Amino acid sequence: MLELRDRQNTLLAIALTAATVAYLGWKVVESPEQALQFAFNGLSVGAIYALLAMGFTLVYSTVWFFDLYYGAAAAIGAYGVYYLRSQEALGGQYEVSHPSLNIAFGVITAAVVAWALHTRYYRRLSRRYGERTVTVAGGVIAVLAGLYMAVVLTFPTEMNTLLSPALGAIVALIVYAVVRRGYRATFGAPEPAAVVAAATAVGVLAGGAIALAVAGAAGSRLYLSWAVSCVLAGAVGLALYRGLYVYMLERARSPLIMLVATLGVLLALTAATTIVFEATPRPLPDAFGSDPWTIGGANIKGFNVFTIVMAFVGFAGLWVLLRRTSFGKSVRAVGDDEEVSKVVGINTTVVIAVVFFIGAAYAAFAGILTGHDTAIQPRMGLLLLLKGWIASVVGGIGNLYGAIVGGFVLGMIEQFGIWDLAGEWRDVVSFGVLILFLSFWPKGLLPRRD
């Protein structure tokens, strides 16, 4: 019976593929310029869907429940950029700063930093310096981090100046670590004091140069707001998991309960966004590459090319993280069996919390890219969540390769599916594809390998 059903599904897939190829061939011959335009639009939209699907797949394949906050994270990313840049974009005529919102995100940042310090360094440092000293020092650092974030949100027009020291410090630490690890990898021995000193000097010089460059580049504020918005969305996602989801999972191990709980989070954050920013659609400031190019009769924006490239960069980053790092091995182990992972010594709570941070950051970035291409509105997160989920289903839910393939396939189907229809039919096409795949190919194009 199963073999007969599989054979029927295969024949249906062949028939649909042949019909699609024939339809596209006819349309390409009929209007090559319009076909090129639809193809580029499909790649551009598909890149956003791919980013959403990759983050969604990462989270789902680790915890195996649908975190609907993911949609709110996309909205936080888009509205974060609007919040930080609207005043400057409108020449100071409109100010969207809310002190209570700044304080709330400052508190979330402080809580996340405190948790990270306690998890990463507390046990080791407390043996050397004492528990009380380490606790007080960690608390001070967390409070300063929260204040720093609140100040950045309060004075967005000075963002490049305020963030330049942090960026310089990050670059300095990265260069320092790369030089030291490079020496160890090359010579297979611990680095001497001279190499440590050289690594420190190179790191300080590189970090200082970056800090000065960013501080003097007023045009970097928009793109710094991207980073801040992604960090905030990730911090909220981590805080929700560590502060809420962990306790709910301990008391009720039902995916349905988690689905309802995260739906409540999504609706609450959507309502809060509506209260703060109103339901009126808002534009984001123009990014680079906003002027269209004309290629083969089609209008193509440089920013949309950037979006497509970012989808592949995001895929490469996740692939390296999951396949070439010890953290990635831990993530895959937790996804396979969380209880066994605990037995072998993996701190599953930390691993999953970091996964929630990364997934939310991907969603936020996808929301930002969407916002620069179309107006943003508070309920945008729900639609983006659904599109990311559909792309995951099409590609093969739980499979990173399927996520990027499903995103681009969905984008192309959407665009070519409305060739002879109004644009409002785009969502109808998407959900029709979802029903089709759930009915006949629930494992998607690239099923996850167990």
CSV table of C-alpha atoms in Angstrom, one decimal, residues 28-29 32 48 58 77-78 153 155 175 220 235 238 263 282 330-331 340 365 372 414 436 446:
chain,number,residue,atom,x,y,z
A,28,VAL,CA,9.3,32.9,-21.3
A,29,VAL,CA,8.6,32.8,-25.0
A,32,PRO,CA,11.2,37.2,-21.9
A,48,ILE,CA,14.3,36.3,2.6
A,58,LEU,CA,17.8,25.5,13.4
A,77,GLY,CA,14.3,43.5,13.7
A,78,ALA,CA,12.3,45.7,11.3
A,153,LEU,CA,18.7,53.4,22.2
A,155,PHE,CA,20.7,58.6,21.6
A,175,VAL,CA,42.3,39.4,16.1
A,220,SER,CA,27.2,53.7,9.2
A,235,ALA,CA,18.5,38.6,23.4
A,238,LEU,CA,17.3,33.8,24.7
A,263,LEU,CA,1.4,31.9,20.4
A,282,ARG,CA,5.9,52.6,8.2
A,330,SER,CA,26.5,19.7,20.7
A,331,VAL,CA,23.5,21.2,18.8
A,340,VAL,CA,21.4,11.4,26.2
A,365,PHE,CA,17.7,40.1,9.8
A,372,HIS,CA,13.8,47.9,3.3
A,414,GLU,CA,5.0,32.7,-5.6
A,436,LEU,CA,0.0,20.3,-1.7
A,446,LEU,CA,15.2,17.2,0.8
